[in-house]
Short mmCIF file of C-alpha atoms and ligand atoms in Angstrom, two decimals:
data_model
loop_
_atom_site.label_atom_id
_atom_site.label_comp_id
_atom_site.label_asym_id
_atom_site.label_seq_id
_atom_site.Cartn_x
_atom_site.Cartn_y
_atom_site.Cartn_z
CA MET U 218 103.78 -93.22 -136.05
CA VAL U 219 105.35 -90.80 -138.48
CA SER U 220 104.08 -90.40 -142.05
CA VAL U 221 106.56 -89.06 -144.57
CA ALA U 222 106.06 -87.88 -148.15
CA ILE U 223 109.01 -87.48 -150.51
CA LEU U 224 108.31 -85.27 -153.52
CA GLY U 225 110.73 -85.95 -156.38
CA ALA U 226 111.25 -89.49 -155.07
CA ALA U 227 112.37 -90.98 -158.41
CA GLY U 228 115.32 -88.61 -158.81
CA GLY U 229 119.01 -88.93 -158.10
CA ILE U 230 118.51 -87.79 -154.51
CA GLY U 231 114.94 -89.02 -154.19
CA GLN U 232 115.71 -92.71 -154.72
CA PRO U 233 118.47 -93.20 -152.12
CA LEU U 234 116.69 -90.82 -149.75
CA SER U 235 113.51 -92.90 -150.05
CA LEU U 236 115.53 -96.04 -149.29
CA LEU U 237 117.12 -94.43 -146.22
CA MET U 238 113.72 -93.28 -144.96
CA LYS U 239 112.42 -96.84 -145.46
CA LEU U 240 115.19 -97.90 -143.06
CA ASN U 241 114.10 -95.36 -140.44
CA ALA U 242 112.28 -97.33 -137.75
CA HIS U 243 110.12 -94.34 -136.71
CA VAL U 244 108.55 -94.02 -140.14
CA THR U 245 105.27 -95.89 -140.51
CA LYS U 246 104.06 -94.57 -143.89
CA LEU U 247 106.20 -93.51 -146.84
CA ASN U 248 104.45 -91.77 -149.73
CA LEU U 249 106.68 -91.49 -152.80
CA TYR U 250 105.64 -88.90 -155.38
CA ASP U 251 107.17 -87.95 -158.72
CA ILE U 252 106.06 -87.02 -162.22
CA VAL U 253 108.06 -89.95 -163.70
CA ASN U 254 109.29 -93.47 -162.83
CA VAL U 255 108.10 -93.54 -159.23
CA THR U 256 105.95 -96.67 -159.55
CA GLY U 257 109.00 -98.89 -159.98
CA VAL U 258 111.00 -97.08 -157.31
CA ALA U 259 108.21 -97.57 -154.77
CA ALA U 260 107.68 -101.25 -155.71
CA ASP U 261 111.40 -101.87 -155.31
CA ILE U 262 111.74 -100.10 -151.96
CA SER U 263 108.53 -101.67 -150.64
CA HIS U 264 110.28 -105.06 -150.50
CA VAL U 265 112.79 -103.89 -147.90
CA ALA U 266 111.98 -105.73 -144.68
CA THR U 267 111.03 -102.88 -142.39
CA ASN U 268 107.50 -102.17 -141.11
CA SER U 269 106.57 -98.97 -142.96
CA GLU U 270 104.03 -99.02 -145.81
CA VAL U 271 105.32 -97.60 -149.09
CA LYS U 272 102.87 -96.11 -151.61
CA SER U 273 103.59 -94.63 -155.00
CA PHE U 274 101.95 -91.52 -156.46
CA LEU U 275 102.71 -90.85 -160.11
CA GLY U 276 101.77 -87.63 -161.87
CA ALA U 277 100.32 -84.27 -160.91
CA ASP U 278 96.80 -85.61 -160.40
CA LYS U 279 98.13 -87.80 -157.54
CA LEU U 280 99.96 -84.98 -155.74
CA ALA U 281 97.11 -84.03 -153.40
CA GLN U 282 96.73 -87.65 -152.27
CA ALA U 283 100.48 -88.01 -151.78
CA VAL U 284 100.57 -85.13 -149.31
CA THR U 285 97.34 -85.85 -147.43
CA ASP U 286 97.68 -86.84 -143.75
CA VAL U 287 101.45 -86.66 -143.64
CA ASP U 288 103.61 -85.33 -140.80
CA LEU U 289 106.75 -84.60 -142.74
CA VAL U 290 107.32 -83.64 -146.37
CA ILE U 291 110.79 -83.75 -147.91
CA ILE U 292 111.23 -82.00 -151.26
CA PRO U 293 114.16 -82.95 -153.53
CA ALA U 294 112.13 -82.29 -156.73
CA GLY U 295 113.63 -80.20 -159.50
CA VAL U 296 116.60 -80.00 -161.81
CA PRO U 297 120.20 -80.30 -160.56
CA ARG U 298 123.30 -78.38 -161.70
CA LYS U 299 125.48 -79.19 -164.65
CA PRO U 300 129.14 -78.07 -164.91
CA GLY U 301 129.41 -74.29 -165.10
CA MET U 302 126.01 -73.67 -163.51
CA THR U 303 125.46 -71.97 -160.17
CA ARG U 304 122.56 -72.93 -157.92
CA ASP U 305 120.93 -69.63 -158.87
CA ASP U 306 120.81 -70.76 -162.51
CA LEU U 307 118.29 -73.38 -161.39
CA PHE U 308 115.90 -70.80 -160.05
CA LYS U 309 113.69 -70.39 -163.11
CA ILE U 310 112.65 -74.05 -163.19
CA ASN U 311 112.80 -75.03 -159.54
CA ALA U 312 110.98 -71.97 -158.19
CA GLY U 313 107.75 -72.94 -159.95
CA ILE U 314 108.13 -76.61 -158.97
CA VAL U 315 108.61 -75.82 -155.28
CA LYS U 316 105.76 -73.30 -155.29
CA GLY U 317 103.32 -75.84 -156.73
CA LEU U 318 104.38 -78.60 -154.36
CA VAL U 319 104.17 -76.41 -151.24
CA GLU U 320 100.72 -75.20 -152.29
CA ALA U 321 99.57 -78.82 -152.35
CA VAL U 322 101.09 -79.49 -148.92
CA ALA U 323 99.43 -76.36 -147.52
CA ASP U 324 96.04 -77.46 -148.82
CA ASN U 325 96.24 -81.08 -147.68
CA SER U 326 98.52 -81.26 -144.62
CA PRO U 327 98.74 -77.70 -143.30
CA ARG U 328 100.61 -78.71 -140.12
CA ALA U 329 103.23 -80.83 -141.88
CA PHE U 330 106.90 -80.09 -141.32
CA ILE U 331 108.46 -79.18 -144.67
CA CYS U 332 112.12 -79.84 -145.51
CA ILE U 333 113.32 -78.28 -148.75
CA ILE U 334 116.30 -79.74 -150.59
CA SER U 335 115.56 -78.26 -154.07
CA ASN U 336 118.02 -75.54 -155.04
CA PRO U 337 118.60 -72.69 -154.78
CA VAL U 338 117.66 -73.31 -151.13
CA ASN U 339 118.40 -69.63 -150.35
CA SER U 340 115.42 -68.73 -152.57
CA THR U 341 113.17 -71.82 -152.49
CA VAL U 342 112.68 -71.62 -148.71
CA PRO U 343 111.45 -67.99 -148.91
CA ILE U 344 109.16 -69.14 -151.76
CA ALA U 345 107.69 -71.83 -149.50
CA ALA U 346 107.25 -69.34 -146.64
CA GLU U 347 105.43 -66.91 -148.91
CA VAL U 348 103.11 -69.63 -150.23
CA LEU U 349 102.26 -70.74 -146.70
CA LYS U 350 101.68 -67.13 -145.62
CA GLY U 351 99.34 -66.68 -148.56
CA ARG U 352 97.33 -69.68 -147.35
CA GLY U 353 97.21 -68.19 -143.81
CA ILE U 354 98.83 -71.23 -142.21
CA TYR U 355 102.49 -70.22 -141.98
CA ASP U 356 104.41 -71.39 -138.93
CA PRO U 357 108.14 -70.56 -139.34
CA LYS U 358 108.99 -73.25 -136.79
CA ARG U 359 107.91 -75.93 -139.28
CA LEU U 360 109.81 -74.92 -142.44
CA PHE U 361 113.44 -75.97 -143.03
CA GLY U 362 115.99 -75.54 -145.79
CA VAL U 363 118.22 -78.60 -145.70
CA THR U 364 121.85 -77.42 -145.42
CA THR U 365 123.06 -80.60 -143.72
CA LEU U 366 125.30 -81.51 -146.65
CA ASP U 367 127.47 -78.47 -145.87
CA VAL U 368 127.73 -79.67 -142.26
CA VAL U 369 128.55 -83.20 -143.37
CA ARG U 370 131.22 -81.93 -145.78
CA ALA U 371 132.74 -79.75 -143.07
CA SER U 372 133.25 -82.76 -140.76
CA ARG U 373 134.56 -84.97 -143.52
CA PHE U 374 136.91 -82.37 -145.05
CA VAL U 375 138.43 -81.65 -141.64
CA ARG U 376 139.15 -85.34 -141.26
CA ASP U 377 141.01 -85.29 -144.57
CA ILE U 378 143.66 -83.07 -142.94
CA ARG U 379 143.29 -84.34 -139.33
CA PRO U 380 143.09 -88.15 -139.69
CA LYS U 381 142.70 -88.69 -135.94
CA ILE U 382 139.34 -86.88 -135.93
CA ASP U 383 136.15 -88.95 -136.01
CA ALA U 384 134.21 -87.45 -138.92
CA ALA U 385 131.00 -89.11 -137.75
CA THR U 386 130.86 -87.31 -134.41
CA LEU U 387 132.69 -84.04 -135.15
CA ARG U 388 130.17 -81.18 -135.33
CA ILE U 389 130.97 -77.87 -137.00
CA PRO U 390 128.25 -75.21 -137.06
CA VAL U 391 127.74 -74.02 -140.62
CA ILE U 392 125.68 -70.86 -140.85
CA GLY U 393 124.49 -68.47 -143.58
CA GLY U 394 122.97 -70.05 -146.67
CA HIS U 395 123.50 -72.92 -149.07
CA SER U 396 125.53 -71.70 -152.04
CA GLY U 397 129.15 -70.69 -152.51
CA ASN U 398 130.18 -67.84 -150.27
CA THR U 399 126.85 -67.76 -148.43
CA ILE U 400 128.06 -70.95 -146.70
CA VAL U 401 129.94 -69.93 -143.54
CA PRO U 402 131.58 -72.74 -141.55
CA LEU U 403 132.44 -71.68 -138.01
CA LEU U 404 135.55 -73.80 -137.68
CA SER U 405 136.49 -72.01 -134.47
CA MET U 406 133.38 -73.52 -132.84
CA ALA U 407 133.96 -77.15 -133.77
CA SER U 408 132.86 -79.65 -131.13
CA THR U 409 136.53 -80.73 -130.87
CA PRO U 410 139.13 -77.91 -130.92
CA LEU U 411 140.93 -78.18 -134.28
CA ASP U 412 143.98 -75.94 -133.89
CA LEU U 413 144.07 -74.99 -137.56
CA SER U 414 146.53 -72.61 -139.20
CA GLU U 415 145.27 -69.55 -141.08
CA THR U 416 146.07 -71.29 -144.37
CA GLU U 417 144.21 -74.44 -143.33
CA ILE U 418 141.20 -72.37 -142.28
CA ALA U 419 141.15 -70.52 -145.62
CA GLU U 420 141.51 -73.73 -147.64
CA LEU U 421 138.92 -75.65 -145.63
CA THR U 422 136.43 -72.79 -145.75
CA ASN U 423 136.78 -72.58 -149.52
CA ARG U 424 136.41 -76.35 -149.92
CA ILE U 425 133.29 -76.46 -147.76
CA GLN U 426 131.78 -73.53 -149.68
CA PHE U 427 132.50 -75.02 -153.09
CA GLY U 428 132.56 -78.76 -152.28
CA GLY U 429 129.46 -79.29 -154.39
CA ASP U 430 131.44 -78.23 -157.47
CA GLU U 431 133.84 -81.18 -156.95
CA VAL U 432 130.90 -83.55 -157.43
CA VAL U 433 129.36 -81.62 -160.34
CA LYS U 434 132.74 -81.69 -162.11
CA ALA U 435 133.38 -85.38 -161.40
CA LYS U 436 129.89 -86.35 -162.62
CA ASP U 437 130.68 -84.40 -165.80
CA GLY U 438 127.18 -83.41 -166.83
CA ALA U 439 125.31 -86.20 -165.05
CA GLY U 440 124.15 -83.99 -162.18
CA SER U 441 125.23 -82.93 -158.71
CA ALA U 442 125.56 -84.61 -155.30
CA THR U 443 122.89 -87.26 -154.84
CA LEU U 444 124.21 -90.02 -152.56
CA SER U 445 125.93 -87.77 -149.98
CA MET U 446 122.87 -85.51 -150.21
CA ALA U 447 120.53 -88.41 -149.54
CA TYR U 448 122.65 -89.30 -146.51
CA ALA U 449 122.54 -85.68 -145.32
CA GLY U 450 118.80 -85.34 -145.97
CA ALA U 451 118.07 -88.59 -144.14
CA ARG U 452 120.19 -87.42 -141.22
CA PHE U 453 118.28 -84.15 -140.99
CA ALA U 454 114.92 -85.91 -141.32
CA ASP U 455 115.91 -88.40 -138.63
CA SER U 456 116.88 -85.57 -136.25
CA LEU U 457 113.53 -83.90 -136.90
CA ILE U 458 111.60 -87.14 -136.48
CA ARG U 459 113.38 -87.93 -133.21
CA ALA U 460 112.53 -84.40 -132.05
CA ILE U 461 108.88 -84.88 -132.99
CA LYS U 462 108.99 -88.04 -130.85
CA GLY U 463 110.23 -86.08 -127.83
CA GLU U 464 114.04 -86.06 -128.06
CA LYS U 465 116.02 -82.82 -128.28
CA THR U 466 118.28 -82.78 -131.33
CA VAL U 467 120.44 -80.05 -132.90
CA GLU U 468 121.05 -79.42 -136.60
CA PRO U 469 122.07 -76.31 -138.52
CA THR U 470 119.30 -75.46 -141.01
CA PHE U 471 118.17 -72.52 -143.16
CA ILE U 472 115.12 -71.08 -141.41
CA HIS U 473 113.01 -67.97 -141.07
CA LEU U 474 114.58 -66.25 -138.07
CA ALA U 475 111.07 -65.27 -136.95
CA ALA U 476 110.91 -68.86 -135.62
CA ASP U 477 112.89 -67.65 -132.57
CA GLU U 478 113.60 -63.91 -132.62
CA ALA U 479 115.19 -63.95 -129.15
CA GLY U 480 117.63 -66.65 -130.23
CA ALA U 481 118.28 -64.88 -133.53
CA GLU U 482 119.52 -61.78 -131.72
CA ALA U 483 123.08 -63.08 -131.29
CA TYR U 484 123.31 -63.73 -135.03
CA ARG U 485 121.79 -60.35 -135.88
CA LYS U 486 124.56 -58.73 -133.80
CA LEU U 487 127.11 -60.81 -135.71
CA GLY U 488 126.15 -58.88 -138.83
CA VAL U 489 123.04 -60.69 -140.02
CA GLY U 490 121.10 -57.48 -139.35
CA SER U 491 117.51 -57.56 -140.47
CA LEU U 492 117.87 -60.52 -142.85
CA GLU U 493 114.75 -62.71 -142.61
CA PHE U 494 116.24 -66.13 -143.41
CA PHE U 495 119.58 -67.57 -142.32
CA ALA U 496 121.07 -70.97 -141.56
CA VAL U 497 121.70 -71.34 -137.84
CA PRO U 498 122.16 -74.27 -135.46
CA VAL U 499 118.67 -75.12 -134.27
CA GLU U 500 117.45 -77.19 -131.37
CA LEU U 501 114.58 -79.22 -132.73
CA GLY U 502 111.59 -80.17 -130.60
CA SER U 503 108.13 -81.64 -131.01
CA GLN U 504 106.86 -78.44 -132.68
CA GLY U 505 109.86 -77.99 -134.98
CA VAL U 506 112.24 -75.15 -134.10
CA ALA U 507 112.49 -75.21 -130.28
CA ARG U 508 115.19 -72.55 -130.19
CA ILE U 509 118.10 -71.14 -132.13
CA MET U 510 121.26 -72.28 -130.39
CA PRO U 511 123.53 -69.57 -129.00
CA LEU U 512 126.97 -69.05 -130.51
CA ASN U 513 129.36 -71.29 -128.67
CA GLY U 514 132.21 -68.81 -128.10
CA ASN U 515 133.62 -65.82 -129.93
CA VAL U 516 133.67 -65.82 -133.72
CA THR U 517 136.99 -64.92 -135.33
CA ASP U 518 137.49 -61.79 -137.44
CA GLY U 519 137.66 -64.01 -140.53
CA GLU U 520 134.32 -65.64 -139.71
CA ARG U 521 132.75 -62.23 -139.13
CA GLU U 522 134.01 -61.08 -142.54
CA ALA U 523 132.60 -64.24 -144.15
CA VAL U 524 129.20 -63.51 -142.59
CA ALA U 525 129.25 -60.01 -144.10
CA VAL U 526 129.89 -61.44 -147.58
CA ALA U 527 127.18 -64.07 -147.09
CA VAL U 528 124.60 -61.55 -145.93
CA ASN U 529 124.96 -59.43 -149.07
CA ALA U 530 124.42 -62.39 -151.38
CA LEU U 531 121.64 -63.86 -149.25
CA ASP U 532 119.71 -60.61 -149.21
CA ALA U 533 119.39 -60.78 -153.00
CA ASN U 534 118.58 -64.53 -153.04
CA ILE U 535 115.83 -64.11 -150.43
CA SER U 536 114.25 -61.17 -152.26
CA THR U 537 114.28 -63.16 -155.51
CA GLY U 538 112.32 -65.94 -153.80
CA LEU U 539 109.83 -63.67 -152.07
CA ASN U 540 109.23 -61.60 -155.22
CA PHE U 541 108.67 -64.71 -157.32
CA VAL U 542 105.58 -65.55 -155.28
CA ARG U 543 104.43 -61.97 -154.72
CA HIS U 544 104.52 -61.21 -158.45
CA SER U 545 103.09 -64.50 -159.65
CA ALA U 546 100.04 -64.40 -157.38
P1 NAI N 66 117.19 -85.28 -160.46
O1 NAI N 66 116.93 -84.58 -161.76
O2 NAI N 66 117.97 -86.55 -160.48
O3 NAI N 66 115.80 -85.59 -159.75
C1 NAI N 66 114.80 -84.65 -159.62
C2 NAI N 66 113.48 -85.37 -159.60
O4 NAI N 66 112.46 -84.37 -159.44
C3 NAI N 66 113.19 -86.14 -160.90
O5 NAI N 66 112.81 -87.46 -160.62
C4 NAI N 66 112.04 -85.34 -161.51
O6 NAI N 66 111.12 -86.14 -162.23
C5 NAI N 66 111.40 -84.77 -160.25
N1 NAI N 66 110.52 -83.64 -160.53
C6 NAI N 66 110.66 -82.64 -161.42
N2 NAI N 66 109.59 -81.83 -161.39
C7 NAI N 66 108.76 -82.33 -160.44
C8 NAI N 66 107.51 -81.95 -159.94
N3 NAI N 66 106.87 -80.88 -160.41
N4 NAI N 66 106.96 -82.70 -158.96
C9 NAI N 66 107.61 -83.78 -158.48
N5 NAI N 66 108.79 -84.20 -158.91
C10 NAI N 66 109.36 -83.48 -159.89
O7 NAI N 66 117.86 -84.19 -159.50
P2 NAI N 66 118.61 -84.45 -158.10
O8 NAI N 66 120.05 -84.67 -158.36
O9 NAI N 66 117.84 -85.46 -157.33
O10 NAI N 66 118.47 -83.00 -157.42
C11 NAI N 66 117.22 -82.51 -157.01
C12 NAI N 66 117.36 -81.11 -156.44
O11 NAI N 66 118.14 -81.13 -155.24
C13 NAI N 66 118.07 -80.13 -157.36
O12 NAI N 66 117.40 -78.90 -157.31
C14 NAI N 66 119.44 -80.00 -156.76
O13 NAI N 66 120.06 -78.78 -157.08
C15 NAI N 66 119.10 -80.08 -155.30
N6 NAI N 66 120.23 -80.38 -154.42
C16 NAI N 66 120.23 -79.84 -153.18
C17 NAI N 66 121.26 -80.05 -152.29
C18 NAI N 66 121.21 -79.45 -150.92
O14 NAI N 66 122.22 -79.53 -150.22
N7 NAI N 66 120.12 -78.88 -150.47
C19 NAI N 66 122.41 -80.87 -152.67
C20 NAI N 66 122.31 -81.46 -153.97
C21 NAI N 66 121.25 -81.19 -154.82
#
């Protein structure tokens, strides 16, 4: 029995993500919330022959109901990028949206696991943390920034240059944040040794960091990644749901390192220093973050340098998020 609410369910990500969660056999209740168009989306998805009950919640006055008695809330609400925009350009609009939605979750399902897709993830996750702290119910083990698309891209882009690799099972830890050079793929720690040249490493790293731009450019003003993001979001949600049900699963995700300070130590030594939030591979358990996974080997000099660049940018992104809530209280 797992109840899931998707906030922003009528959007480009929200619709396919809702469909994929309808296909998840562990999900028993699926609450779809949006400020537009969600009635039709929910009616459509409700005809899919799986056992979960789908309900639609349209408009701000239905938000509280949508997030009452739910175990897991996934948030893809907000505006996406257009060509020439960075994820930080979205901050002004999406910060307020995420703040309002997380306040409603805090008031109606204070123990819910919250997965944030809305960009800029590097700032919206600190916003959510600050809101939850303000309500006195913050548990860093239950809040996740969804960076799975970076992980998915890493596996797929490696396969583009190593066609014998199985993209579906290859795992590459991607740490840091979720925008441009805050995304740090640890190609040296891939689940299958890749034997890449320096040039291949540099090109792959750049493609993983800026892969989102390929989609923004190809969509030419019609938005950013939605279908691959829905796949990635559903994969993360499934890992979390299986963990809630007692399995141990591992996914990299952008979390508050306070969720496991002992586990965070290895990453702090890598150059993360006193940064509060960082994407790390996490073992998920029934209470959310079970532990931060140790680094699986020695990072290369190049990876260490990439972490240093990421940390500088992340520091600013995190402060922007925290200050948004502190100064709008
Ligand atoms: P979209 O514009 O197609 O859909 C957004 C949906 O949010 C719309 O249906 C809209 O009505 C809804 N919405 C707006 N304000 C709302 C509110 N206050 N409450 C509830 N719903 C609200 O955008 P798309 O493409 O689905 O992207 C959504 C977000 O996901 C963007 O911020 C985008 O940057 C982000 N994103 C994140 C990725 C990640 O890897 N974490 C990857 C790709 C996109």
